[in-house]
Each structure stands twice: as C-alpha cells, then as structure tokens.
Amino acid sequence: MSIETVGTGPLIIIIVMALVTLATRWGGVWIMSFVPFNNRIKAFIQGMSGSVLMAILAPVALTGDKGAQMALLTTALVMLVFKRPLIAITFGIVVAALVRHFSIF
C-alpha cells in the first residue's frame, strides 16, 4: 500500500489516523462499560498507565539526544517541585529547544 505524500495524501493519512484513534478510544470506553469497576480494577488501570509511560520514556532517557534527556530531567524536577503537569511539560519543551538550539552539552 502506498499513499502519495503530496496533494491530498497527507490529509487522507491524518483522517485515517484520527479515525483509528477515535475508534480505539471509544472502543475502550465501550469495553470497559461491561467491566465492574472496583478497587482492584482501579489499581490495575493506575498501574498500567505508569507502566506505559515508563515504556515510552525509558528508551528516550537512555538513547535520546541531550535535548531529550535534559527535557526529561527538567520535567521530572519541575513536576516534583510544583506538582503541575502543564508547567512541567512547558519547562521540558523550553529546555529541549534551548539545548538543541544552542548545542549545549
């Protein structure tokens, strides 16, 4: 399967990706509507979200460039201090941009 990346190709790709994302989100909600929600399920969901986050961030921390590593460190530290995700993410993005722009480290 090949889709052109000029003309309407990118728009088709974006629409298909949006539909797949929407289907998985709605499908997850629909499936979970059949599961009785108790403390055990709640603990599983909370543990799973942390596991997925670590699976995404660990390779970046180990093999990413200095900008990515400094962004992760900054985000973690700001999150520990302020406990506000949006502020921490903003600081992480700014640090990554600065490190990459000025080739720091």
PDB file of C-alpha atoms in Angstrom:
ATOM      1  CA  MET A   1       0.000   0.000   0.000  1.00  0.00           C
ATOM      2  CA  SER A   2       1.364   3.368  -0.973  1.00  0.00           C
ATOM      3  CA  ILE A   3      -0.068   6.819  -0.377  1.00  0.00           C
ATOM      4  CA  GLU A   4       1.338   9.892  -2.031  1.00  0.00           C
ATOM      5  CA  THR A   5       2.726  12.473   0.369  1.00  0.00           C
ATOM      6  CA  VAL A   6       1.804  15.354  -1.910  1.00  0.00           C
ATOM      7  CA  GLY A   7      -1.625  16.683  -2.750  1.00  0.00           C
ATOM      8  CA  THR A   8      -4.389  15.037  -0.736  1.00  0.00           C
ATOM      9  CA  GLY A   9      -2.215  12.171   0.554  1.00  0.00           C
ATOM     10  CA  PRO A  10      -1.283  13.796   3.881  1.00  0.00           C
ATOM     11  CA  LEU A  11      -4.912  14.764   4.504  1.00  0.00           C
ATOM     12  CA  ILE A  12      -6.027  11.171   3.938  1.00  0.00           C
ATOM     13  CA  ILE A  13      -3.331   9.926   6.329  1.00  0.00           C
ATOM     14  CA  ILE A  14      -4.389  12.402   9.026  1.00  0.00           C
ATOM     15  CA  ILE A  15      -8.070  11.497   8.656  1.00  0.00           C
ATOM     16  CA  VAL A  16      -7.350   7.761   8.843  1.00  0.00           C
ATOM     17  CA  MET A  17      -5.141   8.233  11.923  1.00  0.00           C
ATOM     18  CA  ALA A  18      -7.837  10.369  13.581  1.00  0.00           C
ATOM     19  CA  LEU A  19     -10.493   7.724  12.881  1.00  0.00           C
ATOM     20  CA  VAL A  20      -8.312   4.927  14.263  1.00  0.00           C
ATOM     21  CA  THR A  21      -7.578   6.973  17.393  1.00  0.00           C
ATOM     22  CA  LEU A  22     -11.252   7.758  17.846  1.00  0.00           C
ATOM     23  CA  ALA A  23     -12.229   4.109  17.361  1.00  0.00           C
ATOM     24  CA  THR A  24      -9.710   2.865  19.939  1.00  0.00           C
ATOM     25  CA  ARG A  25     -10.764   5.479  22.498  1.00  0.00           C
ATOM     26  CA  TRP A  26     -14.478   4.842  22.040  1.00  0.00           C
ATOM     27  CA  GLY A  27     -13.875   1.100  21.852  1.00  0.00           C
ATOM     28  CA  GLY A  28     -12.002   1.170  25.153  1.00  0.00           C
ATOM     29  CA  VAL A  29     -14.811   3.062  26.849  1.00  0.00           C
ATOM     30  CA  TRP A  30     -17.385   0.669  25.373  1.00  0.00           C
ATOM     31  CA  ILE A  31     -15.467  -2.428  26.501  1.00  0.00           C
ATOM     32  CA  MET A  32     -14.902  -1.002  29.985  1.00  0.00           C
ATOM     33  CA  SER A  33     -18.643  -0.377  30.303  1.00  0.00           C
ATOM     34  CA  PHE A  34     -19.024  -4.158  30.672  1.00  0.00           C
ATOM     35  CA  VAL A  35     -16.378  -4.435  33.416  1.00  0.00           C
ATOM     36  CA  PRO A  36     -17.478  -3.915  37.013  1.00  0.00           C
ATOM     37  CA  PHE A  37     -15.335  -1.074  38.347  1.00  0.00           C
ATOM     38  CA  ASN A  38     -13.921  -1.937  41.776  1.00  0.00           C
ATOM     39  CA  ASN A  39     -10.730  -1.113  43.695  1.00  0.00           C
ATOM     40  CA  ARG A  40      -8.823  -3.942  42.025  1.00  0.00           C
ATOM     41  CA  ILE A  41      -9.643  -2.678  38.515  1.00  0.00           C
ATOM     42  CA  LYS A  42      -8.852   0.894  39.568  1.00  0.00           C
ATOM     43  CA  ALA A  43      -5.424  -0.176  40.870  1.00  0.00           C
ATOM     44  CA  PHE A  44      -4.761  -2.098  37.649  1.00  0.00           C
ATOM     45  CA  ILE A  45      -5.604   0.906  35.458  1.00  0.00           C
ATOM     46  CA  GLN A  46      -3.466   3.253  37.542  1.00  0.00           C
ATOM     47  CA  GLY A  47      -0.542   0.822  37.474  1.00  0.00           C
ATOM     48  CA  MET A  48      -0.913   0.245  33.744  1.00  0.00           C
ATOM     49  CA  SER A  49      -0.766   3.955  32.903  1.00  0.00           C
ATOM     50  CA  GLY A  50       2.514   4.295  34.799  1.00  0.00           C
ATOM     51  CA  SER A  51       3.918   1.239  33.023  1.00  0.00           C
ATOM     52  CA  VAL A  52       3.027   2.600  29.597  1.00  0.00           C
ATOM     53  CA  LEU A  53       4.570   5.953  30.475  1.00  0.00           C
ATOM     54  CA  MET A  54       7.810   4.287  31.592  1.00  0.00           C
ATOM     55  CA  ALA A  55       7.889   2.116  28.459  1.00  0.00           C
ATOM     56  CA  ILE A  56       7.781   5.280  26.369  1.00  0.00           C
ATOM     57  CA  LEU A  57      10.183   7.406  28.420  1.00  0.00           C
ATOM     58  CA  ALA A  58      12.883   4.870  29.356  1.00  0.00           C
ATOM     59  CA  PRO A  59      14.259   4.454  25.808  1.00  0.00           C
ATOM     60  CA  VAL A  60      14.259   8.233  25.335  1.00  0.00           C
ATOM     61  CA  ALA A  61      16.175   8.688  28.577  1.00  0.00           C
ATOM     62  CA  LEU A  62      18.743   6.063  27.601  1.00  0.00           C
ATOM     63  CA  THR A  63      19.201   6.620  23.882  1.00  0.00           C
ATOM     64  CA  GLY A  64      17.791  10.101  23.236  1.00  0.00           C
ATOM     65  CA  ASP A  65      19.903  13.108  22.428  1.00  0.00           C
ATOM     66  CA  LYS A  66      20.976  15.563  25.130  1.00  0.00           C
ATOM     67  CA  GLY A  67      17.970  17.774  24.432  1.00  0.00           C
ATOM     68  CA  ALA A  68      15.550  14.917  25.150  1.00  0.00           C
ATOM     69  CA  GLN A  69      17.443  13.814  28.241  1.00  0.00           C
ATOM     70  CA  MET A  70      17.602  17.324  29.677  1.00  0.00           C
ATOM     71  CA  ALA A  71      13.905  17.821  28.888  1.00  0.00           C
ATOM     72  CA  LEU A  72      13.008  14.643  30.802  1.00  0.00           C
ATOM     73  CA  LEU A  73      15.163  15.668  33.751  1.00  0.00           C
ATOM     74  CA  THR A  74      13.721  19.185  33.802  1.00  0.00           C
ATOM     75  CA  THR A  75      10.158  17.921  33.514  1.00  0.00           C
ATOM     76  CA  ALA A  76      10.673  15.473  36.383  1.00  0.00           C
ATOM     77  CA  LEU A  77      12.263  18.074  38.649  1.00  0.00           C
ATOM     78  CA  VAL A  78       9.669  20.764  37.930  1.00  0.00           C
ATOM     79  CA  MET A  79       6.898  18.223  38.471  1.00  0.00           C
ATOM     80  CA  LEU A  80       8.361  17.281  41.856  1.00  0.00           C
ATOM     81  CA  VAL A  81       8.574  20.943  42.893  1.00  0.00           C
ATOM     82  CA  PHE A  82       5.327  22.404  41.500  1.00  0.00           C
ATOM     83  CA  LYS A  83       3.180  19.255  41.049  1.00  0.00           C
ATOM     84  CA  ARG A  84       1.613  20.869  37.967  1.00  0.00           C
ATOM     85  CA  PRO A  85       1.943  18.795  34.763  1.00  0.00           C
ATOM     86  CA  LEU A  86       1.375  21.663  32.330  1.00  0.00           C
ATOM     87  CA  ILE A  87       4.087  23.790  33.908  1.00  0.00           C
ATOM     88  CA  ALA A  88       6.497  20.832  33.986  1.00  0.00           C
ATOM     89  CA  ILE A  89       5.855  19.943  30.345  1.00  0.00           C
ATOM     90  CA  THR A  90       6.288  23.574  29.299  1.00  0.00           C
ATOM     91  CA  PHE A  91       9.635  23.788  31.066  1.00  0.00           C
ATOM     92  CA  GLY A  92      10.712  20.494  29.478  1.00  0.00           C
ATOM     93  CA  ILE A  93       9.859  21.698  25.981  1.00  0.00           C
ATOM     94  CA  VAL A  94      11.669  25.009  26.504  1.00  0.00           C
ATOM     95  CA  VAL A  95      14.786  23.260  27.848  1.00  0.00           C
ATOM     96  CA  ALA A  96      14.820  20.803  24.930  1.00  0.00           C
ATOM     97  CA  ALA A  97      14.542  23.670  22.452  1.00  0.00           C
ATOM     98  CA  LEU A  98      17.297  25.677  24.144  1.00  0.00           C
ATOM     99  CA  VAL A  99      19.685  22.725  24.440  1.00  0.00           C
ATOM    100  CA  ARG A 100      19.165  21.787  20.804  1.00  0.00           C
ATOM    101  CA  HIS A 101      19.327  25.359  19.501  1.00  0.00           C
ATOM    102  CA  PHE A 102      22.483  26.351  21.357  1.00  0.00           C
ATOM    103  CA  SER A 103      24.054  22.861  21.177  1.00  0.00           C
ATOM    104  CA  ILE A 104      24.552  22.878  24.928  1.00  0.00           C
ATOM    105  CA  PHE A 105      26.293  19.757  26.279  1.00  0.00           C
TER     106      PHE A 105
END
